[in-house]
Amino acid sequence: MTAIDALASPLQKLYYNAQNTLALSDLDEEKISQIARDLDSASSDEEHYVTGWMALNSVVLIRRYQNNRGSADGLVFTRANKYRLSVQSVMFRIPKPLLWVTFRRRPRTMKVITYNRLGSQQDSLQQFDNIQEEELKQQLEADWRELNDYLGLACWQRENGQPLWNALQKNVSPERILKLCQSHFFTHSRLQKEGDFEGLWHRGLFIARRGDGAAALLLSWQNTQTQEVASYLFEILKKDTGPTRLRLSLRPGKQEKFYPLNPFDAQHLYDAMQMFERAEGALGILEQKSYHQR
């Protein structure tokens, strides 16, 4: 698949989607473990974590988490720093003599699905099955269905050679970013400061460059649901080995830090490329207007 095809084609899903997913109450341990295996790209037997992003909400993949009581695989979803949904398969550590006494061949494995509020209303973990508020349970089930759409998009990208990631790396070249950062518009306009960046809002999009002249472009927008100002940061990194490459990061809110996006964060990769091209077009128009006004 070419870069143009990857960006022009509608996003596709594999293995998981909202319409055909099991309800949280119907999940079993093996299904949760399978989800963790499907999303894992580290190929490591050691404990590790990978953070993805579904809209402005983090999705943390947990693989082979270890503590004194056992090990766990699963996902932890955080909704806008308001609450956290954890879906894990836990294998309890049981001494071999006890396994022999109880006629078990392997330690007991069980699903652990929990919810807890964050922020000023932070509380202790609640087992999903023990939640009494029907509206809350329905919201968590809706989150789980949305998560399955995210998983389906991620798995399709992984199984097909990460075409969106490759397209982004190929299309957003150092020259293309530098051309935007060196636009005459930036030098002939009154710019708004945003930390290390300077730029301006244009039709709902804040377009900014870093003040030190580096190949770094910031594109921000206001999320209509949370009213947070989120941002994509395009940076060109030079490695000691290998070619120059793009790092694309997401900042879910103005007061938060930037988080590098993964090759399987399909919707963000697609949206970021569309936004980059929109910024290119906007700067071209604004540059022409600025030229004619001089």
C-alpha atoms as a PDB file:
ATOM      1  CA  MET A   1       0.000   0.000   0.000  1.00  0.00           C
ATOM      2  CA  THR A   2       1.414   3.395  -1.011  1.00  0.00           C
ATOM      3  CA  ALA A   3       1.465   6.458   1.237  1.00  0.00           C
ATOM      4  CA  ILE A   4      -1.312   8.053  -0.817  1.00  0.00           C
ATOM      5  CA  ASP A   5      -3.449   4.905  -0.601  1.00  0.00           C
ATOM      6  CA  ALA A   6      -2.967   4.669   3.169  1.00  0.00           C
ATOM      7  CA  LEU A   7      -4.136   8.224   3.730  1.00  0.00           C
ATOM      8  CA  ALA A   8      -6.942   8.138   1.169  1.00  0.00           C
ATOM      9  CA  SER A   9      -8.473   4.818   2.235  1.00  0.00           C
ATOM     10  CA  PRO A  10     -11.073   4.649   5.019  1.00  0.00           C
ATOM     11  CA  LEU A  11      -9.759   3.224   8.280  1.00  0.00           C
ATOM     12  CA  GLN A  12     -10.343  -0.500   8.643  1.00  0.00           C
ATOM     13  CA  LYS A  13     -10.715  -2.803  11.653  1.00  0.00           C
ATOM     14  CA  LEU A  14      -9.573  -6.336  12.375  1.00  0.00           C
ATOM     15  CA  TYR A  15     -10.625  -8.821  15.100  1.00  0.00           C
ATOM     16  CA  TYR A  16     -12.504  -6.243  17.218  1.00  0.00           C
ATOM     17  CA  ASN A  17     -15.305  -3.716  16.758  1.00  0.00           C
ATOM     18  CA  ALA A  18     -18.043  -2.113  18.829  1.00  0.00           C
ATOM     19  CA  GLN A  19     -20.880  -4.036  17.187  1.00  0.00           C
ATOM     20  CA  ASN A  20     -19.526  -7.534  17.827  1.00  0.00           C
ATOM     21  CA  THR A  21     -17.874  -7.268  21.209  1.00  0.00           C
ATOM     22  CA  LEU A  22     -18.692  -9.147  24.377  1.00  0.00           C
ATOM     23  CA  ALA A  23     -20.153  -7.146  27.249  1.00  0.00           C
ATOM     24  CA  LEU A  24     -17.839  -6.530  30.193  1.00  0.00           C
ATOM     25  CA  SER A  25     -19.887  -8.913  32.308  1.00  0.00           C
ATOM     26  CA  ASP A  26     -19.436 -11.676  29.691  1.00  0.00           C
ATOM     27  CA  LEU A  27     -15.659 -11.407  29.283  1.00  0.00           C
ATOM     28  CA  ASP A  28     -13.494 -14.290  30.426  1.00  0.00           C
ATOM     29  CA  GLU A  29      -9.820 -14.494  31.356  1.00  0.00           C
ATOM     30  CA  GLU A  30      -8.656 -15.938  28.040  1.00  0.00           C
ATOM     31  CA  LYS A  31     -10.404 -13.243  25.986  1.00  0.00           C
ATOM     32  CA  ILE A  32      -8.714 -10.492  28.009  1.00  0.00           C
ATOM     33  CA  SER A  33      -5.325 -12.169  27.628  1.00  0.00           C
ATOM     34  CA  GLN A  34      -5.905 -12.525  23.883  1.00  0.00           C
ATOM     35  CA  ILE A  35      -6.621  -8.799  23.557  1.00  0.00           C
ATOM     36  CA  ALA A  36      -3.368  -8.002  25.358  1.00  0.00           C
ATOM     37  CA  ARG A  37      -1.430 -10.351  23.067  1.00  0.00           C
ATOM     38  CA  ASP A  38      -3.000  -8.893  19.924  1.00  0.00           C
ATOM     39  CA  LEU A  39      -2.063  -5.328  20.851  1.00  0.00           C
ATOM     40  CA  ASP A  40       1.425  -6.096  22.162  1.00  0.00           C
ATOM     41  CA  SER A  41       4.266  -5.207  19.795  1.00  0.00           C
ATOM     42  CA  ALA A  42       7.172  -5.476  22.237  1.00  0.00           C
ATOM     43  CA  SER A  43       7.759  -9.245  21.820  1.00  0.00           C
ATOM     44  CA  SER A  44       9.223  -9.399  25.307  1.00  0.00           C
ATOM     45  CA  ASP A  45       8.804 -11.904  28.117  1.00  0.00           C
ATOM     46  CA  GLU A  46       9.517  -9.153  30.644  1.00  0.00           C
ATOM     47  CA  GLU A  47       6.949  -6.941  32.353  1.00  0.00           C
ATOM     48  CA  HIS A  48       6.147  -3.973  30.113  1.00  0.00           C
ATOM     49  CA  TYR A  49       3.550  -1.327  29.314  1.00  0.00           C
ATOM     50  CA  VAL A  50       2.496   0.487  26.136  1.00  0.00           C
ATOM     51  CA  THR A  51       0.358   3.637  26.133  1.00  0.00           C
ATOM     52  CA  GLY A  52      -1.995   4.317  23.248  1.00  0.00           C
ATOM     53  CA  TRP A  53      -4.590   7.055  22.794  1.00  0.00           C
ATOM     54  CA  MET A  54      -8.280   6.697  22.024  1.00  0.00           C
ATOM     55  CA  ALA A  55      -9.305  10.287  21.282  1.00  0.00           C
ATOM     56  CA  LEU A  56      -7.864  12.225  24.267  1.00  0.00           C
ATOM     57  CA  ASN A  57      -8.072   9.244  26.613  1.00  0.00           C
ATOM     58  CA  SER A  58      -5.119   7.011  27.434  1.00  0.00           C
ATOM     59  CA  VAL A  59      -5.230   3.244  26.928  1.00  0.00           C
ATOM     60  CA  VAL A  60      -2.411   1.458  28.744  1.00  0.00           C
ATOM     61  CA  LEU A  61      -1.569  -2.083  27.677  1.00  0.00           C
ATOM     62  CA  ILE A  62      -0.299  -4.162  30.599  1.00  0.00           C
ATOM     63  CA  ARG A  63       1.818  -7.213  29.832  1.00  0.00           C
ATOM     64  CA  ARG A  64       3.169  -9.645  32.411  1.00  0.00           C
ATOM     65  CA  TYR A  65       2.735  -7.315  35.366  1.00  0.00           C
ATOM     66  CA  GLN A  66       4.286  -8.990  38.406  1.00  0.00           C
ATOM     67  CA  ASN A  67       3.768  -8.654  42.140  1.00  0.00           C
ATOM     68  CA  ASN A  68       3.813 -10.946  45.160  1.00  0.00           C
ATOM     69  CA  ARG A  69       0.312 -12.217  44.451  1.00  0.00           C
ATOM     70  CA  GLY A  70       0.711 -13.087  40.784  1.00  0.00           C
ATOM     71  CA  SER A  71       0.881 -11.697  37.245  1.00  0.00           C
ATOM     72  CA  ALA A  72      -1.564  -9.819  35.020  1.00  0.00           C
ATOM     73  CA  ASP A  73      -2.328  -8.879  31.412  1.00  0.00           C
ATOM     74  CA  GLY A  74      -4.925  -6.390  30.267  1.00  0.00           C
ATOM     75  CA  LEU A  75      -5.900  -2.790  29.594  1.00  0.00           C
ATOM     76  CA  VAL A  76      -6.379   0.309  31.728  1.00  0.00           C
ATOM     77  CA  PHE A  77      -8.528   3.043  30.172  1.00  0.00           C
ATOM     78  CA  THR A  78      -8.640   6.564  31.644  1.00  0.00           C
ATOM     79  CA  ARG A  79     -11.495   8.872  30.659  1.00  0.00           C
ATOM     80  CA  ALA A  80     -10.341  12.519  30.691  1.00  0.00           C
ATOM     81  CA  ASN A  81      -8.837  12.222  34.194  1.00  0.00           C
ATOM     82  CA  LYS A  82     -12.354  11.613  35.531  1.00  0.00           C
ATOM     83  CA  TYR A  83     -12.342   7.868  36.049  1.00  0.00           C
ATOM     84  CA  ARG A  84     -10.410   4.722  35.231  1.00  0.00           C
ATOM     85  CA  LEU A  85     -11.624   1.385  33.897  1.00  0.00           C
ATOM     86  CA  SER A  86      -9.286  -1.577  34.326  1.00  0.00           C
ATOM     87  CA  VAL A  87      -9.849  -4.879  32.499  1.00  0.00           C
ATOM     88  CA  GLN A  88      -7.279  -7.499  33.472  1.00  0.00           C
ATOM     89  CA  SER A  89      -6.685 -11.225  33.519  1.00  0.00           C
ATOM     90  CA  VAL A  90      -4.842 -12.144  36.720  1.00  0.00           C
ATOM     91  CA  MET A  91      -2.962 -15.381  37.367  1.00  0.00           C
ATOM     92  CA  PHE A  92      -2.474 -15.839  41.086  1.00  0.00           C
ATOM     93  CA  ARG A  93       0.832 -17.142  42.352  1.00  0.00           C
ATOM     94  CA  ILE A  94       0.262 -20.332  44.368  1.00  0.00           C
ATOM     95  CA  PRO A  95       3.089 -22.443  45.858  1.00  0.00           C
ATOM     96  CA  LYS A  96       3.601 -25.764  44.071  1.00  0.00           C
ATOM     97  CA  PRO A  97       2.863 -27.883  47.164  1.00  0.00           C
ATOM     98  CA  LEU A  98      -0.507 -26.162  47.481  1.00  0.00           C
ATOM     99  CA  LEU A  99      -1.211 -26.773  43.790  1.00  0.00           C
ATOM    100  CA  TRP A 100      -0.484 -30.460  44.350  1.00  0.00           C
ATOM    101  CA  VAL A 101      -2.739 -30.627  47.421  1.00  0.00           C
ATOM    102  CA  THR A 102      -5.620 -28.973  45.537  1.00  0.00           C
ATOM    103  CA  PHE A 103      -5.095 -31.164  42.432  1.00  0.00           C
ATOM    104  CA  ARG A 104      -4.457 -28.113  40.239  1.00  0.00           C
ATOM    105  CA  ARG A 105      -2.053 -28.265  37.305  1.00  0.00           C
ATOM    106  CA  ARG A 106      -1.642 -24.504  37.111  1.00  0.00           C
ATOM    107  CA  PRO A 107      -2.432 -21.456  39.272  1.00  0.00           C
ATOM    108  CA  ARG A 108      -5.928 -20.042  39.242  1.00  0.00           C
ATOM    109  CA  THR A 109      -6.648 -17.344  36.654  1.00  0.00           C
ATOM    110  CA  MET A 110      -9.556 -14.929  36.918  1.00  0.00           C
ATOM    111  CA  LYS A 111     -10.790 -11.716  35.359  1.00  0.00           C
ATOM    112  CA  VAL A 112     -10.591  -8.523  37.402  1.00  0.00           C
ATOM    113  CA  ILE A 113     -12.635  -5.591  36.074  1.00  0.00           C
ATOM    114  CA  THR A 114     -12.562  -2.484  38.255  1.00  0.00           C
ATOM    115  CA  TYR A 115     -13.612   1.162  38.197  1.00  0.00           C
ATOM    116  CA  ASN A 116     -12.541   4.151  40.251  1.00  0.00           C
ATOM    117  CA  ARG A 117     -13.087   7.889  40.096  1.00  0.00           C
ATOM    118  CA  LEU A 118     -10.147  10.278  39.793  1.00  0.00           C
ATOM    119  CA  GLY A 119      -9.483  13.909  40.643  1.00  0.00           C
ATOM    120  CA  SER A 120     -11.223  15.608  43.559  1.00  0.00           C
ATOM    121  CA  GLN A 121     -13.723  12.735  43.844  1.00  0.00           C
ATOM    122  CA  GLN A 122     -11.092  10.000  43.801  1.00  0.00           C
ATOM    123  CA  ASP A 123     -12.225   6.844  45.530  1.00  0.00           C
ATOM    124  CA  SER A 124     -11.149   3.246  45.989  1.00  0.00           C
ATOM    125  CA  LEU A 125     -11.489   0.530  43.362  1.00  0.00           C
ATOM    126  CA  GLN A 126     -14.915  -0.961  42.756  1.00  0.00           C
ATOM    127  CA  GLN A 127     -15.500  -4.328  41.160  1.00  0.00           C
ATOM    128  CA  PHE A 128     -17.577  -3.838  38.017  1.00  0.00           C
ATOM    129  CA  ASP A 129     -20.053  -6.533  39.063  1.00  0.00           C
ATOM    130  CA  ASN A 130     -20.641  -4.722  42.371  1.00  0.00           C
ATOM    131  CA  ILE A 131     -21.529  -1.333  40.865  1.00  0.00           C
ATOM    132  CA  GLN A 132     -25.116  -0.479  41.786  1.00  0.00           C
ATOM    133  CA  GLU A 133     -25.640   2.569  39.546  1.00  0.00           C
ATOM    134  CA  GLU A 134     -27.120   1.303  36.289  1.00  0.00           C
ATOM    135  CA  GLU A 135     -26.269   4.513  34.423  1.00  0.00           C
ATOM    136  CA  LEU A 136     -22.603   4.163  35.381  1.00  0.00           C
ATOM    137  CA  LYS A 137     -22.500   0.530  34.265  1.00  0.00           C
ATOM    138  CA  GLN A 138     -24.014   1.509  30.929  1.00  0.00           C
ATOM    139  CA  GLN A 139     -21.372   4.234  30.518  1.00  0.00           C
ATOM    140  CA  LEU A 140     -18.571   1.754  31.199  1.00  0.00           C
ATOM    141  CA  GLU A 141     -20.082  -0.716  28.727  1.00  0.00           C
ATOM    142  CA  ALA A 142     -20.184   2.103  26.143  1.00  0.00           C
ATOM    143  CA  ASP A 143     -16.517   2.845  26.885  1.00  0.00           C
ATOM    144  CA  TRP A 144     -15.713  -0.829  26.368  1.00  0.00           C
ATOM    145  CA  ARG A 145     -17.480  -0.890  22.997  1.00  0.00           C
ATOM    146  CA  GLU A 146     -15.579   2.238  21.946  1.00  0.00           C
ATOM    147  CA  LEU A 147     -12.361   0.593  23.109  1.00  0.00           C
ATOM    148  CA  ASN A 148     -13.073  -2.373  20.856  1.00  0.00           C
ATOM    149  CA  ASP A 149     -13.298  -0.055  17.854  1.00  0.00           C
ATOM    150  CA  TYR A 150      -9.910   1.358  18.872  1.00  0.00           C
ATOM    151  CA  LEU A 151      -8.498  -2.166  19.223  1.00  0.00           C
ATOM    152  CA  GLY A 152      -9.844  -3.147  15.811  1.00  0.00           C
ATOM    153  CA  LEU A 153      -8.178  -0.158  14.139  1.00  0.00           C
ATOM    154  CA  ALA A 154      -4.914  -0.873  15.964  1.00  0.00           C
ATOM    155  CA  CYS A 155      -4.875  -4.568  15.056  1.00  0.00           C
ATOM    156  CA  TRP A 156      -5.528  -3.852  11.379  1.00  0.00           C
ATOM    157  CA  GLN A 157      -2.555  -1.479  11.280  1.00  0.00           C
ATOM    158  CA  ARG A 158      -0.309  -4.007  13.031  1.00  0.00           C
ATOM    159  CA  GLU A 159      -1.307  -6.933  10.836  1.00  0.00           C
ATOM    160  CA  ASN A 160      -0.873  -4.944   7.610  1.00  0.00           C
ATOM    161  CA  GLY A 161       2.580  -3.480   8.154  1.00  0.00           C
ATOM    162  CA  GLN A 162       1.556  -0.178   9.784  1.00  0.00           C
ATOM    163  CA  PRO A 163       0.678   1.607   6.510  1.00  0.00           C
ATOM    164  CA  LEU A 164      -0.510   4.831   8.157  1.00  0.00           C
ATOM    165  CA  TRP A 165       2.663   5.149  10.215  1.00  0.00           C
ATOM    166  CA  ASN A 166       4.829   4.504   7.156  1.00  0.00           C
ATOM    167  CA  ALA A 167       2.817   6.983   5.098  1.00  0.00           C
ATOM    168  CA  LEU A 168       3.220   9.661   7.743  1.00  0.00           C
ATOM    169  CA  GLN A 169       6.968   9.060   7.988  1.00  0.00           C
ATOM    170  CA  LYS A 170       7.282   9.279   4.213  1.00  0.00           C
ATOM    171  CA  ASN A 171       4.969  12.230   3.585  1.00  0.00           C
ATOM    172  CA  VAL A 172       5.950  14.554   6.433  1.00  0.00           C
ATOM    173  CA  SER A 173       9.576  15.100   5.504  1.00  0.00           C
ATOM    174  CA  PRO A 174      12.070  17.409   7.255  1.00  0.00           C
ATOM    175  CA  GLU A 175      11.915  19.711   4.245  1.00  0.00           C
ATOM    176  CA  ARG A 176       8.146  19.914   4.416  1.00  0.00           C
ATOM    177  CA  ILE A 177       8.119  20.820   8.116  1.00  0.00           C
ATOM    178  CA  LEU A 178      10.960  23.333   7.738  1.00  0.00           C
ATOM    179  CA  LYS A 179       9.158  24.999   4.856  1.00  0.00           C
ATOM    180  CA  LEU A 180       6.151  25.606   7.087  1.00  0.00           C
ATOM    181  CA  CYS A 181       8.265  26.772  10.020  1.00  0.00           C
ATOM    182  CA  GLN A 182      10.125  29.218   7.771  1.00  0.00           C
ATOM    183  CA  SER A 183       6.962  30.626   6.226  1.00  0.00           C
ATOM    184  CA  HIS A 184       7.125  34.385   5.674  1.00  0.00           C
ATOM    185  CA  PHE A 185       3.803  34.594   7.425  1.00  0.00           C
ATOM    186  CA  PHE A 186       5.464  33.919  10.794  1.00  0.00           C
ATOM    187  CA  THR A 187       7.936  36.760  10.281  1.00  0.00           C
ATOM    188  CA  HIS A 188       5.346  39.312   9.149  1.00  0.00           C
ATOM    189  CA  SER A 189       2.553  38.666  11.653  1.00  0.00           C
ATOM    190  CA  ARG A 190       1.864  39.438  15.284  1.00  0.00           C
ATOM    191  CA  LEU A 191       2.177  36.027  16.877  1.00  0.00           C
ATOM    192  CA  GLN A 192       0.692  34.562  20.025  1.00  0.00           C
ATOM    193  CA  LYS A 193       3.065  32.840  22.452  1.00  0.00           C
ATOM    194  CA  GLU A 194       2.372  29.282  23.602  1.00  0.00           C
ATOM    195  CA  GLY A 195       5.253  28.126  25.781  1.00  0.00           C
ATOM    196  CA  ASP A 196       8.226  27.576  23.468  1.00  0.00           C
ATOM    197  CA  PHE A 197       6.005  28.105  20.433  1.00  0.00           C
ATOM    198  CA  GLU A 198       4.677  31.119  18.559  1.00  0.00           C
ATOM    199  CA  GLY A 199       1.776  31.179  16.150  1.00  0.00           C
ATOM    200  CA  LEU A 200      -1.849  32.151  15.667  1.00  0.00           C
ATOM    201  CA  TRP A 201      -5.367  30.762  15.462  1.00  0.00           C
ATOM    202  CA  HIS A 202      -6.895  30.368  12.019  1.00  0.00           C
ATOM    203  CA  ARG A 203     -10.383  28.906  11.576  1.00  0.00           C
ATOM    204  CA  GLY A 204     -10.238  26.804  14.717  1.00  0.00           C
ATOM    205  CA  LEU A 205      -6.631  25.671  14.274  1.00  0.00           C
ATOM    206  CA  PHE A 206      -3.639  27.099  16.152  1.00  0.00           C
ATOM    207  CA  ILE A 207      -0.574  26.874  13.898  1.00  0.00           C
ATOM    208  CA  ALA A 208       2.742  27.491  15.625  1.00  0.00           C
ATOM    209  CA  ARG A 209       6.463  26.938  15.232  1.00  0.00           C
ATOM    210  CA  ARG A 210       9.102  26.604  17.903  1.00  0.00           C
ATOM    211  CA  GLY A 211      10.931  29.846  18.557  1.00  0.00           C
ATOM    212  CA  ASP A 212      14.436  28.348  18.358  1.00  0.00           C
ATOM    213  CA  GLY A 213      14.166  27.622  14.638  1.00  0.00           C
ATOM    214  CA  ALA A 214      13.989  23.836  15.024  1.00  0.00           C
ATOM    215  CA  ALA A 215      11.919  21.699  12.662  1.00  0.00           C
ATOM    216  CA  ALA A 216       8.975  21.480  15.050  1.00  0.00           C
ATOM    217  CA  LEU A 217       5.375  22.359  14.240  1.00  0.00           C
ATOM    218  CA  LEU A 218       2.546  22.614  16.777  1.00  0.00           C
ATOM    219  CA  LEU A 219      -1.076  22.245  15.678  1.00  0.00           C
ATOM    220  CA  SER A 220      -3.766  22.796  18.329  1.00  0.00           C
ATOM    221  CA  TRP A 221      -7.550  22.643  18.353  1.00  0.00           C
ATOM    222  CA  GLN A 222     -10.348  22.809  20.900  1.00  0.00           C
ATOM    223  CA  ASN A 223     -12.052  19.516  21.609  1.00  0.00           C
ATOM    224  CA  THR A 224     -15.807  20.028  21.325  1.00  0.00           C
ATOM    225  CA  GLN A 225     -16.638  17.456  24.023  1.00  0.00           C
ATOM    226  CA  THR A 226     -14.148  18.354  26.758  1.00  0.00           C
ATOM    227  CA  GLN A 227     -13.428  21.976  25.701  1.00  0.00           C
ATOM    228  CA  GLU A 228      -9.745  21.160  26.230  1.00  0.00           C
ATOM    229  CA  VAL A 229      -7.199  22.572  23.794  1.00  0.00           C
ATOM    230  CA  ALA A 230      -5.376  19.520  22.455  1.00  0.00           C
ATOM    231  CA  SER A 231      -2.268  19.550  20.262  1.00  0.00           C
ATOM    232  CA  TYR A 232      -0.201  17.528  17.836  1.00  0.00           C
ATOM    233  CA  LEU A 233       3.542  18.147  17.768  1.00  0.00           C
ATOM    234  CA  PHE A 234       5.486  17.243  14.623  1.00  0.00           C
ATOM    235  CA  GLU A 235       9.236  16.981  15.248  1.00  0.00           C
ATOM    236  CA  ILE A 236      12.097  15.742  13.126  1.00  0.00           C
ATOM    237  CA  LEU A 237      14.576  13.726  15.167  1.00  0.00           C
ATOM    238  CA  LYS A 238      18.109  12.903  14.077  1.00  0.00           C
ATOM    239  CA  LYS A 239      19.361   9.562  15.287  1.00  0.00           C
ATOM    240  CA  ASP A 240      22.963   8.448  15.512  1.00  0.00           C
ATOM    241  CA  THR A 241      22.056   5.515  13.298  1.00  0.00           C
ATOM    242  CA  GLY A 242      19.447   5.362  10.610  1.00  0.00           C
ATOM    243  CA  PRO A 243      17.668   8.110   8.702  1.00  0.00           C
ATOM    244  CA  THR A 244      16.076  11.244  10.062  1.00  0.00           C
ATOM    245  CA  ARG A 245      12.541  10.447  11.170  1.00  0.00           C
ATOM    246  CA  LEU A 246       9.350  12.065  12.377  1.00  0.00           C
ATOM    247  CA  ARG A 247       8.104  11.951  15.943  1.00  0.00           C
ATOM    248  CA  LEU A 248       4.423  12.737  16.312  1.00  0.00           C
ATOM    249  CA  SER A 249       3.174  13.503  19.823  1.00  0.00           C
ATOM    250  CA  LEU A 250      -0.196  14.257  21.369  1.00  0.00           C
ATOM    251  CA  ARG A 251      -0.873  16.712  24.179  1.00  0.00           C
ATOM    252  CA  PRO A 252      -4.415  15.967  25.409  1.00  0.00           C
ATOM    253  CA  GLY A 253      -4.692  19.253  27.323  1.00  0.00           C
ATOM    254  CA  LYS A 254      -2.825  22.536  27.692  1.00  0.00           C
ATOM    255  CA  GLN A 255      -1.590  21.689  31.182  1.00  0.00           C
ATOM    256  CA  GLU A 256      -0.402  18.207  30.239  1.00  0.00           C
ATOM    257  CA  LYS A 257       2.794  16.946  28.659  1.00  0.00           C
ATOM    258  CA  PHE A 258       3.332  15.571  25.163  1.00  0.00           C
ATOM    259  CA  TYR A 259       2.994  11.819  24.649  1.00  0.00           C
ATOM    260  CA  PRO A 260       4.533  10.155  21.563  1.00  0.00           C
ATOM    261  CA  LEU A 261       1.921   8.375  19.469  1.00  0.00           C
ATOM    262  CA  ASN A 262       2.336   4.739  18.453  1.00  0.00           C
ATOM    263  CA  PRO A 263       2.227   3.178  14.981  1.00  0.00           C
ATOM    264  CA  PHE A 264      -1.116   1.577  15.925  1.00  0.00           C
ATOM    265  CA  ASP A 265      -2.832   4.836  17.014  1.00  0.00           C
ATOM    266  CA  ALA A 266      -4.608   4.801  13.672  1.00  0.00           C
ATOM    267  CA  GLN A 267      -7.215   7.527  14.119  1.00  0.00           C
ATOM    268  CA  HIS A 268      -4.674  10.003  15.469  1.00  0.00           C
ATOM    269  CA  LEU A 269      -2.218   9.302  12.648  1.00  0.00           C
ATOM    270  CA  TYR A 270      -4.965   9.835  10.104  1.00  0.00           C
ATOM    271  CA  ASP A 271      -6.271  13.007  11.774  1.00  0.00           C
ATOM    272  CA  ALA A 272      -2.774  14.444  12.252  1.00  0.00           C
ATOM    273  CA  MET A 273      -1.947  14.061   8.564  1.00  0.00           C
ATOM    274  CA  GLN A 274      -5.215  15.718   7.580  1.00  0.00           C
ATOM    275  CA  MET A 275      -4.525  18.547  10.021  1.00  0.00           C
ATOM    276  CA  PHE A 276      -0.978  18.985   8.721  1.00  0.00           C
ATOM    277  CA  GLU A 277      -2.245  19.385   5.165  1.00  0.00           C
ATOM    278  CA  ARG A 278      -4.896  21.802   6.385  1.00  0.00           C
ATOM    279  CA  ALA A 279      -2.183  23.895   8.071  1.00  0.00           C
ATOM    280  CA  GLU A 280      -0.135  23.879   4.865  1.00  0.00           C
ATOM    281  CA  GLY A 281      -3.068  25.211   2.894  1.00  0.00           C
ATOM    282  CA  ALA A 282      -3.907  27.831   5.523  1.00  0.00           C
ATOM    283  CA  LEU A 283      -0.334  29.136   5.735  1.00  0.00           C
ATOM    284  CA  GLY A 284      -0.159  29.353   1.959  1.00  0.00           C
ATOM    285  CA  ILE A 285      -3.310  31.496   1.835  1.00  0.00           C
ATOM    286  CA  LEU A 286      -2.257  33.667   4.788  1.00  0.00           C
ATOM    287  CA  GLU A 287       1.200  34.164   3.310  1.00  0.00           C
ATOM    288  CA  GLN A 288      -0.317  35.418   0.066  1.00  0.00           C
ATOM    289  CA  LYS A 289      -2.585  37.828   1.936  1.00  0.00           C
ATOM    290  CA  SER A 290       0.347  39.093   3.988  1.00  0.00           C
ATOM    291  CA  TYR A 291       2.393  39.628   0.816  1.00  0.00           C
ATOM    292  CA  HIS A 292      -0.339  41.671  -0.905  1.00  0.00           C
ATOM    293  CA  GLN A 293      -0.862  43.809   2.193  1.00  0.00           C
ATOM    294  CA  ARG A 294       2.796  44.845   2.395  1.00  0.00           C
END
